[in-house]
Amino acid sequence: MDFSDMLTPEQLRVIPVASAVFVLFFVLLCEWLQSRRIKKVAELAFGPSGKPRGWTLVVPWFRAVVLACITWSLVFLLLTSDTLFVDPNSADELAEDQVENVLLLLDFSPSMMLEDAGKLGDLSRREQMKRVVTSVVERLGKHVRYTLVCFYTRPMPMVEDAFDKAIVYNVLDDLPIEKVMGPGKTDLAKALNKGLELVGDKLEDSTTLIMVTDGDTLEMDELQALPPSVKHALVLGVGNTREGISIDGHLSRQDPVALNIVAAYVEGTYIDVNQKLVETADIAHLVQAKDMMVTRSWNTADIAMVLFICSACLYAFLPLLQEYFGSDWSAVRRRRVGG
């Protein structure tokens, strides 16, 4: 149970301290009573001298302070128990300016089912798109938020502002999205406009656009202005760039000219990924991680945990020190000889 919502910040500070002070004085009282009892059996406990070694004089104070530290840390952690399990780099804890937005525009047209992709040319363009996008997403951290638009004759937003990578993987997992879009020609321009509309209200320079397509599309016109939120763009091409495959009355192949035009419009880079994956250098601004850069500063809960562990260890070792180094006298049982 977390009491942090039930108590004021002042109470969260006072209660652990008050508990520690009470334990400190209570233990000192117990130590004083114990020392009076030990004096009566001093020779039995410490030998003929009746005195322990000098360093043991600090043991009562040490024991009281250690137990007070354990009490403070334990009470504090119990009162704020939920804070122990909060990931400071989790999506819910990141400020808006610490989040990277990734806009994925994925081509789900029938031409993407043609098999001329991969190193051996035996994969469909859609399979290669899945491999490429999956490899990119796997390398990104928890600070990335995904918006995904699938397109064919019209754009279809599938995911908006999602931190969960599994949602992206699910869309890539052979969903027959093109069947709900109606027949016709691929309209890349509409898809691009829709994607830019979805990220238009994001913070400036917070969005990376990644489009994966074979470039087999209608003439592109009426493209809307690039919003300030887009700071980086990659146009990834799949499909053979030299040899086409017949579909719907024409030869379909990856169109580097059209994709370079799109890349120039979005002020990005065109990359042929028909036989390779995206290199880390091309997504370095996403991989280098705000996950690595968002450093976790020490908070009171961290201090309490370390203090509890250290104090408990010291308290556990104290009896051993007293047993072996607390007195110069060592009682040895003598064996009876003869008889």
mmCIF file of C-alpha atoms in Angstrom:
data_model
loop_
_atom_site.group_PDB
_atom_site.id
_atom_site.type_symbol
_atom_site.label_atom_id
_atom_site.label_comp_id
_atom_site.label_asym_id
_atom_site.label_seq_id
_atom_site.Cartn_x
_atom_site.Cartn_y
_atom_site.Cartn_z
ATOM 1 C CA MET A 1 0.000 0.000 0.000
ATOM 2 C CA ASP A 2 1.282 3.455 -0.917
ATOM 3 C CA PHE A 3 0.678 6.147 1.716
ATOM 4 C CA SER A 4 2.316 8.923 -0.336
ATOM 5 C CA ASP A 5 -1.056 10.092 -1.662
ATOM 6 C CA MET A 6 -2.604 10.082 1.825
ATOM 7 C CA LEU A 7 0.126 12.034 3.620
ATOM 8 C CA THR A 8 1.445 15.524 3.044
ATOM 9 C CA PRO A 9 5.114 16.027 2.070
ATOM 10 C CA GLU A 10 5.743 17.408 5.560
ATOM 11 C CA GLN A 11 4.312 14.260 7.148
ATOM 12 C CA LEU A 12 6.412 12.050 4.854
ATOM 13 C CA ARG A 13 9.509 13.807 6.214
ATOM 14 C CA VAL A 14 8.496 13.972 9.875
ATOM 15 C CA ILE A 15 7.154 10.432 10.457
ATOM 16 C CA PRO A 16 10.387 8.551 9.505
ATOM 17 C CA VAL A 17 12.529 11.011 11.487
ATOM 18 C CA ALA A 18 10.275 10.790 14.540
ATOM 19 C CA SER A 19 10.362 6.995 14.366
ATOM 20 C CA ALA A 20 14.160 6.999 14.128
ATOM 21 C CA VAL A 21 14.528 9.373 17.103
ATOM 22 C CA PHE A 22 12.208 7.209 19.218
ATOM 23 C CA VAL A 23 14.214 4.062 18.375
ATOM 24 C CA LEU A 24 17.492 5.875 19.095
ATOM 25 C CA PHE A 25 16.506 6.825 22.655
ATOM 26 C CA PHE A 26 14.754 3.528 23.319
ATOM 27 C CA VAL A 27 17.826 1.523 22.297
ATOM 28 C CA LEU A 28 20.099 3.773 24.368
ATOM 29 C CA LEU A 29 17.867 3.128 27.376
ATOM 30 C CA CYS A 30 18.064 -0.627 26.748
ATOM 31 C CA GLU A 31 21.841 -0.423 26.387
ATOM 32 C CA TRP A 32 22.129 1.431 29.701
ATOM 33 C CA LEU A 33 20.079 -1.236 31.479
ATOM 34 C CA GLN A 34 22.144 -3.969 29.825
ATOM 35 C CA SER A 35 25.427 -2.356 30.875
ATOM 36 C CA ARG A 36 24.257 -2.378 34.537
ATOM 37 C CA ARG A 37 23.551 -6.116 34.305
ATOM 38 C CA ILE A 38 26.885 -6.847 32.639
ATOM 39 C CA LYS A 39 28.799 -5.164 35.474
ATOM 40 C CA LYS A 40 27.500 -7.816 37.879
ATOM 41 C CA VAL A 41 29.001 -10.639 35.772
ATOM 42 C CA ALA A 42 31.933 -8.719 34.274
ATOM 43 C CA GLU A 43 34.590 -11.245 35.328
ATOM 44 C CA LEU A 44 32.552 -14.082 33.880
ATOM 45 C CA ALA A 45 32.017 -12.218 30.605
ATOM 46 C CA PHE A 46 35.462 -10.621 30.170
ATOM 47 C CA GLY A 47 37.811 -12.649 32.327
ATOM 48 C CA PRO A 48 39.706 -11.745 35.512
ATOM 49 C CA SER A 49 40.138 -8.113 34.464
ATOM 50 C CA GLY A 50 36.404 -7.660 34.205
ATOM 51 C CA LYS A 51 36.877 -5.217 31.340
ATOM 52 C CA PRO A 52 36.293 -5.534 27.572
ATOM 53 C CA ARG A 53 38.556 -3.963 24.998
ATOM 54 C CA GLY A 54 38.382 -0.187 24.677
ATOM 55 C CA TRP A 55 36.696 -0.043 21.294
ATOM 56 C CA THR A 56 33.596 -1.765 22.678
ATOM 57 C CA LEU A 57 32.688 1.388 24.587
ATOM 58 C CA VAL A 58 31.246 2.815 21.374
ATOM 59 C CA VAL A 59 29.153 -0.296 20.662
ATOM 60 C CA PRO A 60 26.014 0.876 22.520
ATOM 61 C CA TRP A 61 26.037 4.192 20.678
ATOM 62 C CA PHE A 62 26.866 2.478 17.393
ATOM 63 C CA ARG A 63 24.053 -0.035 17.816
ATOM 64 C CA ALA A 64 21.554 2.716 18.638
ATOM 65 C CA VAL A 65 22.537 4.849 15.642
ATOM 66 C CA VAL A 66 22.458 1.884 13.241
ATOM 67 C CA LEU A 67 19.021 0.803 14.408
ATOM 68 C CA ALA A 68 17.802 4.396 14.101
ATOM 69 C CA CYS A 69 19.063 4.496 10.482
ATOM 70 C CA ILE A 70 17.369 1.190 9.713
ATOM 71 C CA THR A 71 14.132 2.504 11.218
ATOM 72 C CA TRP A 72 14.216 5.752 9.240
ATOM 73 C CA SER A 73 14.905 4.047 5.914
ATOM 74 C CA LEU A 74 12.395 1.253 6.498
ATOM 75 C CA VAL A 75 9.575 3.592 7.536
ATOM 76 C CA PHE A 76 10.280 5.926 4.611
ATOM 77 C CA LEU A 77 10.284 3.073 2.108
ATOM 78 C CA LEU A 78 7.077 1.628 3.531
ATOM 79 C CA LEU A 79 5.335 5.002 3.277
ATOM 80 C CA THR A 80 6.454 5.484 -0.335
ATOM 81 C CA SER A 81 6.550 1.871 -1.464
ATOM 82 C CA ASP A 82 5.247 2.462 -5.019
ATOM 83 C CA THR A 83 8.143 4.783 -5.835
ATOM 84 C CA LEU A 84 10.527 1.818 -5.634
ATOM 85 C CA PHE A 85 9.063 0.304 -8.787
ATOM 86 C CA VAL A 86 8.789 3.404 -10.977
ATOM 87 C CA ASP A 87 11.084 3.422 -13.992
ATOM 88 C CA PRO A 88 12.331 7.022 -14.288
ATOM 89 C CA ASN A 89 12.779 6.543 -18.035
ATOM 90 C CA SER A 90 9.328 5.064 -18.571
ATOM 91 C CA ALA A 91 7.021 6.679 -21.072
ATOM 92 C CA ASP A 92 4.693 8.021 -18.378
ATOM 93 C CA GLU A 93 7.544 9.779 -16.583
ATOM 94 C CA LEU A 94 9.160 11.472 -19.592
ATOM 95 C CA ALA A 95 8.439 15.121 -20.273
ATOM 96 C CA GLU A 96 7.066 16.007 -23.694
ATOM 97 C CA ASP A 97 10.373 17.506 -24.809
ATOM 98 C CA GLN A 98 12.146 14.234 -23.962
ATOM 99 C CA VAL A 99 9.979 12.193 -26.327
ATOM 100 C CA GLU A 100 10.903 11.389 -29.930
ATOM 101 C CA ASN A 101 7.982 10.906 -32.304
ATOM 102 C CA VAL A 102 8.314 8.455 -35.191
ATOM 103 C CA LEU A 103 5.824 8.653 -38.058
ATOM 104 C CA LEU A 104 5.720 5.401 -40.037
ATOM 105 C CA LEU A 105 4.094 5.490 -43.486
ATOM 106 C CA LEU A 106 3.831 1.926 -44.806
ATOM 107 C CA ASP A 107 2.765 0.863 -48.275
ATOM 108 C CA PHE A 108 0.174 -1.968 -48.218
ATOM 109 C CA SER A 109 -0.700 -1.905 -51.909
ATOM 110 C CA PRO A 110 -0.954 -5.152 -53.957
ATOM 111 C CA SER A 111 2.373 -4.391 -55.665
ATOM 112 C CA MET A 112 4.050 -4.874 -52.282
ATOM 113 C CA MET A 113 3.163 -8.576 -52.513
ATOM 114 C CA LEU A 114 5.431 -9.045 -55.542
ATOM 115 C CA GLU A 115 8.487 -11.179 -54.845
ATOM 116 C CA ASP A 116 11.693 -9.426 -55.868
ATOM 117 C CA ALA A 117 13.111 -8.386 -52.506
ATOM 118 C CA GLY A 118 15.819 -9.717 -50.217
ATOM 119 C CA LYS A 119 19.379 -10.674 -51.086
ATOM 120 C CA LEU A 120 18.146 -13.612 -53.179
ATOM 121 C CA GLY A 121 15.106 -11.823 -54.534
ATOM 122 C CA ASP A 122 12.807 -14.464 -53.044
ATOM 123 C CA LEU A 123 10.996 -12.255 -50.534
ATOM 124 C CA SER A 124 7.936 -10.168 -51.175
ATOM 125 C CA ARG A 125 8.326 -6.423 -50.876
ATOM 126 C CA ARG A 126 6.002 -6.491 -47.883
ATOM 127 C CA GLU A 127 8.152 -9.111 -46.151
ATOM 128 C CA GLN A 128 11.213 -6.966 -46.726
ATOM 129 C CA MET A 129 9.321 -3.929 -45.404
ATOM 130 C CA LYS A 130 8.488 -5.915 -42.261
ATOM 131 C CA ARG A 131 12.142 -6.900 -41.803
ATOM 132 C CA VAL A 132 13.330 -3.318 -42.277
ATOM 133 C CA VAL A 133 10.779 -1.668 -39.994
ATOM 134 C CA THR A 134 11.178 -4.339 -37.305
ATOM 135 C CA SER A 135 14.951 -3.897 -37.308
ATOM 136 C CA VAL A 136 14.539 -0.148 -36.879
ATOM 137 C CA VAL A 137 11.950 -0.345 -34.099
ATOM 138 C CA GLU A 138 13.959 -2.982 -32.199
ATOM 139 C CA ARG A 139 16.865 -0.563 -31.905
ATOM 140 C CA LEU A 140 14.821 2.310 -30.535
ATOM 141 C CA GLY A 141 14.293 2.996 -26.865
ATOM 142 C CA LYS A 142 11.438 3.719 -24.494
ATOM 143 C CA HIS A 143 11.489 7.417 -25.308
ATOM 144 C CA VAL A 144 10.025 6.875 -28.803
ATOM 145 C CA ARG A 145 6.319 7.340 -29.539
ATOM 146 C CA TYR A 146 4.910 5.789 -32.722
ATOM 147 C CA THR A 147 2.283 6.982 -35.181
ATOM 148 C CA LEU A 148 1.647 4.488 -37.986
ATOM 149 C CA VAL A 149 -0.284 5.062 -41.218
ATOM 150 C CA CYS A 150 -0.889 2.298 -43.745
ATOM 151 C CA PHE A 151 -1.788 3.369 -47.254
ATOM 152 C CA TYR A 152 -2.979 2.113 -50.615
ATOM 153 C CA THR A 153 -5.824 3.931 -52.369
ATOM 154 C CA ARG A 154 -6.259 5.965 -49.219
ATOM 155 C CA PRO A 155 -4.334 6.440 -45.983
ATOM 156 C CA MET A 156 -5.490 4.543 -42.900
ATOM 157 C CA PRO A 157 -4.092 5.607 -39.493
ATOM 158 C CA MET A 158 -3.515 2.455 -37.443
ATOM 159 C CA VAL A 159 -1.526 3.690 -34.449
ATOM 160 C CA GLU A 160 -1.294 7.142 -32.918
ATOM 161 C CA ASP A 161 1.101 8.218 -30.172
ATOM 162 C CA ALA A 162 1.852 4.677 -28.944
ATOM 163 C CA PHE A 163 4.896 3.762 -26.867
ATOM 164 C CA ASP A 164 4.289 0.017 -27.141
ATOM 165 C CA LYS A 165 6.373 -1.542 -29.915
ATOM 166 C CA ALA A 166 4.138 -4.624 -29.907
ATOM 167 C CA ILE A 167 1.364 -2.597 -31.533
ATOM 168 C CA VAL A 168 3.641 -1.758 -34.451
ATOM 169 C CA TYR A 169 4.712 -5.402 -34.780
ATOM 170 C CA ASN A 170 1.083 -6.488 -34.813
ATOM 171 C CA VAL A 171 0.247 -4.199 -37.741
ATOM 172 C CA LEU A 172 3.230 -5.566 -39.671
ATOM 173 C CA ASP A 173 2.157 -9.148 -39.026
ATOM 174 C CA ASP A 174 0.392 -9.752 -42.365
ATOM 175 C CA LEU A 175 -2.828 -7.901 -41.633
ATOM 176 C CA PRO A 176 -4.931 -7.713 -44.850
ATOM 177 C CA ILE A 177 -5.287 -3.954 -44.541
ATOM 178 C CA GLU A 178 -5.447 -3.316 -48.291
ATOM 179 C CA LYS A 179 -8.749 -5.212 -48.534
ATOM 180 C CA VAL A 180 -10.613 -2.533 -46.586
ATOM 181 C CA MET A 181 -9.271 0.341 -48.709
ATOM 182 C CA GLY A 182 -11.023 -0.457 -51.958
ATOM 183 C CA PRO A 183 -9.478 -1.124 -55.379
ATOM 184 C CA GLY A 184 -7.527 1.433 -57.340
ATOM 185 C CA LYS A 185 -4.079 2.945 -57.635
ATOM 186 C CA THR A 186 -1.680 3.694 -54.814
ATOM 187 C CA ASP A 187 -1.904 7.330 -53.738
ATOM 188 C CA LEU A 188 1.321 8.149 -51.972
ATOM 189 C CA ALA A 189 0.560 11.875 -51.840
ATOM 190 C CA LYS A 190 -2.600 11.381 -49.781
ATOM 191 C CA ALA A 191 -0.695 9.139 -47.370
ATOM 192 C CA LEU A 192 2.064 11.709 -46.937
ATOM 193 C CA ASN A 193 -0.410 14.541 -46.389
ATOM 194 C CA LYS A 194 -2.336 12.508 -43.808
ATOM 195 C CA GLY A 195 0.831 11.588 -41.931
ATOM 196 C CA LEU A 196 2.043 15.194 -41.842
ATOM 197 C CA GLU A 197 -1.378 16.249 -40.613
ATOM 198 C CA LEU A 198 -1.188 13.797 -37.699
ATOM 199 C CA VAL A 199 2.186 15.119 -36.501
ATOM 200 C CA GLY A 200 1.584 18.762 -37.378
ATOM 201 C CA ASP A 201 0.889 19.759 -33.769
ATOM 202 C CA LYS A 202 3.947 18.035 -32.275
ATOM 203 C CA LEU A 203 6.794 20.025 -30.786
ATOM 204 C CA GLU A 204 9.241 21.549 -33.219
ATOM 205 C CA ASP A 205 11.979 19.156 -34.369
ATOM 206 C CA SER A 206 10.479 16.245 -32.450
ATOM 207 C CA THR A 207 9.400 13.924 -35.276
ATOM 208 C CA THR A 208 11.190 11.536 -37.604
ATOM 209 C CA LEU A 209 9.283 10.456 -40.709
ATOM 210 C CA ILE A 210 9.979 6.977 -42.083
ATOM 211 C CA MET A 211 8.210 5.948 -45.290
ATOM 212 C CA VAL A 212 8.549 2.463 -46.780
ATOM 213 C CA THR A 213 7.219 1.926 -50.302
ATOM 214 C CA ASP A 214 8.114 0.711 -53.772
ATOM 215 C CA GLY A 215 7.221 4.087 -55.282
ATOM 216 C CA ASP A 216 4.573 2.577 -57.573
ATOM 217 C CA THR A 217 2.052 5.399 -57.225
ATOM 218 C CA LEU A 218 -0.151 7.951 -58.948
ATOM 219 C CA GLU A 219 1.257 11.323 -59.882
ATOM 220 C CA MET A 220 1.973 13.242 -56.715
ATOM 221 C CA ASP A 221 0.423 16.669 -56.418
ATOM 222 C CA GLU A 222 -1.052 18.954 -53.789
ATOM 223 C CA LEU A 223 1.490 18.048 -51.139
ATOM 224 C CA GLN A 224 1.005 20.072 -47.986
ATOM 225 C CA ALA A 225 3.777 22.099 -46.426
ATOM 226 C CA LEU A 226 6.246 20.282 -44.213
ATOM 227 C CA PRO A 227 5.366 21.084 -40.564
ATOM 228 C CA PRO A 228 8.084 22.352 -38.185
ATOM 229 C CA SER A 229 7.684 19.182 -36.105
ATOM 230 C CA VAL A 230 9.489 17.057 -38.729
ATOM 231 C CA LYS A 231 13.240 17.260 -38.242
ATOM 232 C CA HIS A 232 14.407 14.127 -40.061
ATOM 233 C CA ALA A 233 12.999 11.899 -42.773
ATOM 234 C CA LEU A 234 13.898 8.599 -44.404
ATOM 235 C CA VAL A 235 12.278 7.333 -47.598
ATOM 236 C CA LEU A 236 13.006 3.610 -47.825
ATOM 237 C CA GLY A 237 12.540 1.841 -51.131
ATOM 238 C CA VAL A 238 11.775 -1.855 -51.616
ATOM 239 C CA GLY A 239 11.528 -3.767 -54.867
ATOM 240 C CA ASN A 240 13.960 -4.365 -57.703
ATOM 241 C CA THR A 241 15.118 -1.058 -59.222
ATOM 242 C CA ARG A 242 16.032 -2.556 -62.608
ATOM 243 C CA GLU A 243 13.590 -5.318 -63.477
ATOM 244 C CA GLY A 244 9.843 -4.936 -63.097
ATOM 245 C CA ILE A 245 7.081 -7.487 -62.539
ATOM 246 C CA SER A 246 3.790 -7.270 -64.396
ATOM 247 C CA ILE A 247 0.783 -6.324 -62.266
ATOM 248 C CA ASP A 248 -2.484 -4.593 -63.143
ATOM 249 C CA GLY A 249 -1.411 -3.989 -66.731
ATOM 250 C CA HIS A 250 1.972 -2.413 -66.056
ATOM 251 C CA LEU A 251 5.487 -3.295 -64.915
ATOM 252 C CA SER A 252 5.985 -2.582 -61.245
ATOM 253 C CA ARG A 253 9.433 -1.891 -59.857
ATOM 254 C CA GLN A 254 10.997 0.318 -57.254
ATOM 255 C CA ASP A 255 11.060 3.855 -58.625
ATOM 256 C CA PRO A 256 14.176 5.641 -57.324
ATOM 257 C CA VAL A 257 13.304 8.823 -59.241
ATOM 258 C CA ALA A 258 9.900 9.187 -57.558
ATOM 259 C CA LEU A 259 11.303 8.270 -54.157
ATOM 260 C CA ASN A 260 14.123 10.788 -54.470
ATOM 261 C CA ILE A 261 11.523 13.444 -55.244
ATOM 262 C CA VAL A 262 9.589 12.517 -52.111
ATOM 263 C CA ALA A 263 12.792 12.527 -50.057
ATOM 264 C CA ALA A 264 13.694 15.979 -51.364
ATOM 265 C CA TYR A 265 10.235 17.299 -50.507
ATOM 266 C CA VAL A 266 10.411 16.089 -46.905
ATOM 267 C CA GLU A 267 14.045 17.242 -46.695
ATOM 268 C CA GLY A 268 15.169 13.702 -45.983
ATOM 269 C CA THR A 269 17.184 10.837 -47.411
ATOM 270 C CA TYR A 270 16.219 8.131 -49.866
ATOM 271 C CA ILE A 271 17.692 4.669 -49.167
ATOM 272 C CA ASP A 272 17.300 1.509 -51.222
ATOM 273 C CA VAL A 273 16.601 -1.202 -48.639
ATOM 274 C CA ASN A 274 15.504 -3.918 -51.032
ATOM 275 C CA GLN A 275 18.468 -6.101 -50.066
ATOM 276 C CA LYS A 276 19.653 -4.580 -46.798
ATOM 277 C CA LEU A 277 18.453 -3.077 -43.546
ATOM 278 C CA VAL A 278 18.710 0.485 -42.321
ATOM 279 C CA GLU A 279 22.120 1.206 -40.831
ATOM 280 C CA THR A 280 22.313 2.487 -37.280
ATOM 281 C CA ALA A 281 24.011 5.663 -38.491
ATOM 282 C CA ASP A 282 20.820 6.625 -40.347
ATOM 283 C CA ILE A 283 18.761 6.506 -37.147
ATOM 284 C CA ALA A 284 21.516 7.542 -34.739
ATOM 285 C CA HIS A 285 19.486 10.465 -33.379
ATOM 286 C CA LEU A 286 16.869 7.934 -32.214
ATOM 287 C CA VAL A 287 19.181 5.135 -31.046
ATOM 288 C CA GLN A 288 21.596 7.287 -29.095
ATOM 289 C CA ALA A 289 19.351 7.483 -26.727
ATOM 290 C CA LYS A 290 17.610 9.812 -24.662
ATOM 291 C CA ASP A 291 17.362 6.511 -22.772
ATOM 292 C CA MET A 292 21.116 6.790 -22.252
ATOM 293 C CA MET A 293 21.105 10.573 -21.884
ATOM 294 C CA VAL A 294 18.198 10.783 -19.439
ATOM 295 C CA THR A 295 20.266 10.050 -16.391
ATOM 296 C CA ARG A 296 18.536 9.024 -13.227
ATOM 297 C CA SER A 297 19.424 11.337 -10.389
ATOM 298 C CA TRP A 298 19.504 9.970 -6.873
ATOM 299 C CA ASN A 299 16.344 10.568 -4.913
ATOM 300 C CA THR A 300 15.409 10.026 -1.262
ATOM 301 C CA ALA A 301 14.164 6.494 -1.944
ATOM 302 C CA ASP A 302 17.572 5.527 -3.377
ATOM 303 C CA ILE A 303 19.338 6.934 -0.321
ATOM 304 C CA ALA A 304 16.939 5.080 1.976
ATOM 305 C CA MET A 305 17.565 1.752 0.222
ATOM 306 C CA VAL A 306 21.362 2.119 0.355
ATOM 307 C CA LEU A 307 21.235 3.236 3.984
ATOM 308 C CA PHE A 308 19.026 0.295 4.929
ATOM 309 C CA ILE A 309 21.326 -2.255 3.252
ATOM 310 C CA CYS A 310 24.533 -0.796 4.730
ATOM 311 C CA SER A 311 23.073 -0.421 8.229
ATOM 312 C CA ALA A 312 21.657 -3.949 8.217
ATOM 313 C CA CYS A 313 25.019 -5.403 7.152
ATOM 314 C CA LEU A 314 26.904 -3.493 9.847
ATOM 315 C CA TYR A 315 24.407 -4.558 12.490
ATOM 316 C CA ALA A 316 24.696 -8.191 11.389
ATOM 317 C CA PHE A 317 28.505 -8.177 11.678
ATOM 318 C CA LEU A 318 28.591 -6.481 15.084
ATOM 319 C CA PRO A 319 28.038 -9.669 17.173
ATOM 320 C CA LEU A 320 30.913 -11.380 15.330
ATOM 321 C CA LEU A 321 33.251 -8.490 16.115
ATOM 322 C CA GLN A 322 32.258 -8.583 19.751
ATOM 323 C CA GLU A 323 32.684 -12.352 19.951
ATOM 324 C CA TYR A 324 36.190 -12.513 18.501
ATOM 325 C CA PHE A 325 37.645 -9.069 19.250
ATOM 326 C CA GLY A 326 35.638 -7.810 22.239
ATOM 327 C CA SER A 327 37.841 -9.195 25.028
ATOM 328 C CA ASP A 328 41.420 -10.294 25.694
ATOM 329 C CA TRP A 329 40.210 -13.281 27.696
ATOM 330 C CA SER A 330 39.470 -16.591 26.028
ATOM 331 C CA ALA A 331 38.076 -19.382 28.141
ATOM 332 C CA VAL A 332 39.632 -22.732 27.183
ATOM 333 C CA ARG A 333 38.253 -25.993 28.510
ATOM 334 C CA ARG A 334 41.049 -28.166 29.837
ATOM 335 C CA ARG A 335 40.849 -31.859 29.195
ATOM 336 C CA ARG A 336 41.367 -34.152 32.190
ATOM 337 C CA VAL A 337 44.471 -36.246 31.783
ATOM 338 C CA GLY A 338 44.923 -39.688 33.327
ATOM 339 C CA GLY A 339 42.476 -41.670 35.291
#
